[in-house]
């Protein structure tokens, strides 16, 4: 399928590895020029070079913490007229509901709610003026089905989901489409780290932990960044113009509901 976005420009945040990289690659495959961001320069530059040589698109790198205002401003400055925005950042740490104080909540809100909102506030006016734009926010399955140990993430991502629900409908008539993509378990460095931690604390091998988690997913395996990226690229395509403010779950069937 021709996604109809060749020659457009996308900002993809937190994109040197994992799901962000999957989205960047799928957009590059559709002919989209990229601004990609991450905190570690070496991995980011390596990823950029691999994408350039595989897909022949322009890739600009901006090293920095997307949750920090000054770094975020440099990311926006690299493509102030971006047609496509994919928001992403690391998730907050796990814990118990009684562990967290105000500062922990402010950090989580900054990372997983206020940062994507600030990025949208910076780029939506131009998209509306030009009459075309696409935004995909990478959130989590925890928006639909809370993960008890991830209370900070559950809270912050719920706030972002509420903002998108209203804002997506306010900009829809301008040709701007905003949706959220909700990953279930995907085979990324983050999933590997979580498996490693669980293996250590339970005295199991990483393979045993992984097999148990995969067994809890109806598909019987983890998702891939490539599958995730392909869905993201579709949401950024010309074909997604009638999908407004949706929360698309990619979890291999884990969330058990008729609707
Ligand atoms: P990952 O494999 O650890 O990759 C994270 C990427 O984001 C890296 O490129 C990292 O590079 C970059 N990054 C992290 N924090 C950043 C920041 N503050 N500023 C700029 N770049 C940053 O993680 P992932 O699995 O792709 O997860 C992406 C998001 O999806 C997270 O919010 C995660 O909580 C959520 N999620 C993932 C899963 C899953 O199973 N994978 C499931 C549900 C939700 P640097 O470290 O160099 O900055």
XYZ file of C-alpha atoms and ligand atoms in Angstrom:
307
model
C 0.000 0.000 0.000
C 1.310 3.457 -0.882
C 1.037 5.436 2.361
C 1.052 8.707 0.414
C 3.532 10.462 2.704
C 6.765 10.271 0.700
C 8.680 13.559 0.984
C 6.976 14.575 4.237
C 9.017 15.341 7.374
C 8.608 13.633 10.746
C 9.970 14.240 14.212
C 10.300 10.913 16.015
C 11.268 11.293 19.684
C 13.281 8.741 21.676
C 14.032 6.838 18.488
C 17.534 5.373 18.621
C 16.234 1.991 19.826
C 13.062 0.030 20.473
C 9.570 1.166 19.504
C 10.644 4.704 18.559
C 13.208 3.302 16.145
C 10.575 0.921 14.741
C 8.356 3.933 13.984
C 11.258 5.901 12.462
C 12.204 3.001 10.187
C 8.646 2.393 8.980
C 8.241 6.102 8.176
C 11.604 6.123 6.377
C 10.444 3.093 4.378
C 7.471 5.229 3.284
C 9.868 7.939 2.066
C 9.553 10.301 5.046
C 12.550 12.468 6.025
C 13.305 12.292 9.718
C 14.457 14.176 12.770
C 15.276 11.552 15.393
C 16.251 12.109 19.006
C 17.752 10.231 21.973
C 20.121 11.007 24.863
C 23.097 8.819 23.858
C 24.875 10.192 20.832
C 26.681 7.039 19.647
C 23.589 4.796 19.339
C 21.579 7.654 17.803
C 24.216 8.339 15.118
C 24.526 4.617 14.348
C 20.751 4.306 13.941
C 20.613 7.422 11.754
C 23.320 6.067 9.450
C 21.603 2.678 9.144
C 18.288 4.357 8.249
C 19.944 6.671 5.690
C 21.716 3.815 3.950
C 18.684 1.470 4.017
C 15.980 3.921 2.892
C 17.763 6.872 1.257
C 15.885 9.517 3.265
C 17.336 12.538 5.089
C 17.897 11.873 8.793
C 18.789 14.694 11.202
C 19.844 13.760 14.725
C 19.277 15.810 17.881
C 20.981 14.477 21.000
C 19.128 15.400 24.184
C 16.563 14.569 26.822
C 13.147 15.112 25.263
C 11.677 15.782 28.722
C 14.031 18.764 29.256
C 12.656 22.042 27.906
C 15.901 23.282 26.290
C 16.619 19.949 24.560
C 13.016 19.694 23.401
C 13.282 23.186 21.889
C 16.301 22.021 19.840
C 14.327 19.012 18.562
C 11.462 21.298 17.455
C 13.923 23.791 15.940
C 15.305 21.006 13.717
C 11.903 20.732 11.961
C 9.508 23.482 13.079
C 7.248 22.695 10.094
C 7.167 18.932 10.642
C 4.150 17.212 9.076
C 4.339 14.216 11.394
C 5.116 13.966 15.114
C 5.708 10.721 17.004
C 6.038 11.336 20.754
C 7.904 8.886 22.965
C 10.103 8.822 26.087
C 11.186 6.291 28.670
C 8.614 5.019 31.146
C 8.676 5.896 34.896
C 10.133 3.384 37.401
C 7.942 0.729 39.084
C 7.022 0.855 42.777
C 4.191 0.742 45.292
C 1.359 3.300 45.521
C 2.613 4.436 48.942
C 6.208 5.038 47.710
C 5.644 8.107 45.586
C 5.706 11.742 46.623
C 4.907 14.919 44.713
C 8.344 15.080 43.044
C 7.977 11.531 41.669
C 4.594 12.409 40.207
C 5.887 15.664 38.704
C 8.767 13.758 37.017
C 6.366 11.146 35.613
C 3.910 13.803 34.441
C 6.754 15.733 32.804
C 7.969 12.670 30.965
C 4.773 10.936 29.861
C 2.153 13.686 29.804
C 3.503 17.252 29.700
C 6.328 16.534 27.222
C 4.054 15.110 24.500
C 1.567 17.919 25.187
C 4.316 20.564 24.816
C 5.449 18.970 21.544
C 1.891 19.003 20.206
C 1.367 22.606 21.319
C 4.510 23.602 19.403
C 3.699 21.774 16.163
C -0.108 21.675 15.890
C -0.526 25.371 14.924
C 1.651 24.899 11.803
C -0.061 21.629 10.895
C -3.484 23.300 11.200
C -2.374 26.282 9.131
C -1.022 24.037 6.358
C -4.138 21.825 6.515
C -2.384 18.504 7.109
C -0.691 16.775 10.021
C -0.341 13.494 11.852
C 0.523 12.863 15.516
C 1.054 9.463 17.106
C 1.731 9.253 20.841
C 3.376 6.071 22.086
C 1.636 5.345 25.387
C 1.021 1.878 26.900
C -1.483 -0.927 27.359
C -1.577 0.322 30.962
C -3.942 3.084 29.784
C -6.648 0.455 29.267
C -5.570 -2.098 31.830
C -3.543 -0.665 34.741
C -0.267 -2.385 35.663
C -0.257 -2.255 39.500
C 3.503 -1.638 39.917
C 3.462 1.141 37.313
C 1.204 3.604 39.113
C 3.251 6.602 37.968
C 2.925 5.509 34.339
C -0.787 4.640 34.720
C -1.460 8.129 36.097
C 0.604 10.210 33.676
C -0.488 8.345 30.547
C -4.151 8.601 31.567
C -3.691 12.392 31.664
C -2.197 12.438 28.161
C -5.016 10.234 26.893
C -7.566 12.721 28.204
C -5.781 15.638 26.514
C -5.651 13.789 23.185
C -9.306 12.797 23.446
C -10.395 16.435 23.431
C -7.651 18.056 21.358
C -7.845 15.524 18.512
C -11.454 16.551 17.963
C -10.596 20.268 18.034
C -8.018 19.979 15.215
C -9.716 17.253 13.126
C -11.418 19.703 10.761
C -7.990 21.170 9.866
C -6.755 17.889 8.396
C -4.771 17.048 11.531
C -5.093 13.534 12.913
C -3.971 12.613 16.455
C -4.052 9.057 17.788
C -2.330 7.042 20.515
C -0.571 3.690 20.055
C -0.680 1.434 23.111
C 2.091 -1.201 23.217
C 1.696 -4.446 25.081
C 4.873 -6.463 25.619
C 7.357 -5.900 22.790
C 10.835 -7.347 22.329
C 12.933 -4.249 23.031
C 15.795 -3.400 25.385
C 13.227 -2.275 27.962
C 11.443 -5.651 27.835
C 14.824 -7.429 28.105
C 15.709 -5.346 31.171
C 12.350 -6.135 32.832
C 12.847 -9.865 32.079
C 16.378 -9.707 33.517
C 15.138 -8.065 36.731
C 12.347 -10.617 37.159
C 14.781 -13.506 36.533
C 17.180 -12.202 39.175
C 14.507 -11.624 41.835
C 12.793 -14.994 41.246
C 15.932 -17.123 40.793
C 14.907 -18.138 37.257
C 16.701 -17.911 33.915
C 15.810 -15.044 31.568
C 14.532 -17.667 29.091
C 12.135 -19.070 31.713
C 10.764 -15.621 32.519
C 10.388 -14.789 28.849
C 8.595 -18.070 28.088
C 6.179 -17.453 30.975
C 5.401 -13.898 29.844
C 5.047 -14.931 26.202
C 2.709 -17.732 27.316
C 0.408 -15.145 28.891
C -0.111 -13.449 25.505
C -2.748 -15.060 23.212
C -0.405 -14.715 20.206
C 2.227 -16.602 22.253
C 5.111 -14.206 21.641
C 6.309 -10.661 22.183
C 5.478 -8.031 19.574
C 8.227 -6.642 17.358
C 9.307 -3.049 16.816
C 8.773 -3.637 13.088
C 5.089 -4.525 13.572
C 4.677 -1.561 15.904
C 6.337 0.778 13.415
C 4.145 -0.419 10.554
C 0.992 0.458 12.521
C 2.461 3.848 13.399
C 3.249 4.557 9.724
C -0.323 3.657 8.763
C -1.645 6.108 11.377
C 0.607 8.749 9.776
C -0.596 7.920 6.267
C -3.132 9.581 3.995
C -5.442 6.622 4.702
C -5.891 7.464 8.396
C -7.763 10.740 7.850
C -10.974 9.453 9.444
C -9.342 7.939 12.561
C -9.556 10.597 15.240
C -8.510 10.366 18.887
C -8.296 6.577 18.941
C -6.296 4.420 21.342
C -4.933 1.528 19.284
C -3.874 -1.452 21.376
C -1.025 -3.627 20.044
C -0.827 -6.350 22.685
C -1.214 -9.703 20.925
C -4.704 -10.053 22.418
C -3.686 -9.671 26.071
C -6.478 -7.221 26.964
C -9.457 -9.529 27.242
C -12.645 -7.772 26.218
C -15.416 -8.264 23.692
C -15.231 -4.579 22.772
P 13.703 1.112 24.888
O 13.894 -0.125 24.081
O 14.355 1.193 26.218
O 14.093 2.366 23.986
C 13.929 3.651 24.484
C 14.428 4.661 23.456
O 14.068 5.952 23.923
C 15.930 4.686 23.289
O 16.243 5.089 21.987
C 16.365 5.726 24.321
O 17.654 6.243 23.982
C 15.240 6.746 24.141
N 14.924 7.584 25.308
C 14.518 7.157 26.534
N 14.280 8.209 27.336
C 14.535 9.328 26.589
C 14.468 10.716 26.859
N 14.106 11.192 28.063
N 14.795 11.586 25.880
C 15.154 11.140 24.660
N 15.249 9.830 24.353
C 14.940 8.925 25.304
O 12.119 1.335 25.219
P 10.833 0.836 24.401
O 10.523 -0.569 24.792
O 10.980 1.176 22.961
O 9.682 1.746 25.081
C 9.270 2.982 24.549
C 8.073 3.483 25.369
O 7.015 2.521 25.280
C 8.358 3.658 26.869
O 7.684 4.770 27.364
C 7.807 2.398 27.481
O 7.442 2.587 28.840
C 6.594 2.156 26.588
N 6.174 0.755 26.609
C 6.996 -0.243 26.168
C 6.572 -1.566 26.230
C 7.456 -2.714 25.775
O 7.096 -3.883 26.011
N 8.564 -2.477 25.124
C 5.270 -1.861 26.713
C 4.470 -0.811 27.140
C 4.913 0.487 27.094
P 18.608 6.906 25.112
O 18.592 5.949 26.289
O 19.938 7.029 24.453
O 17.991 8.219 25.432
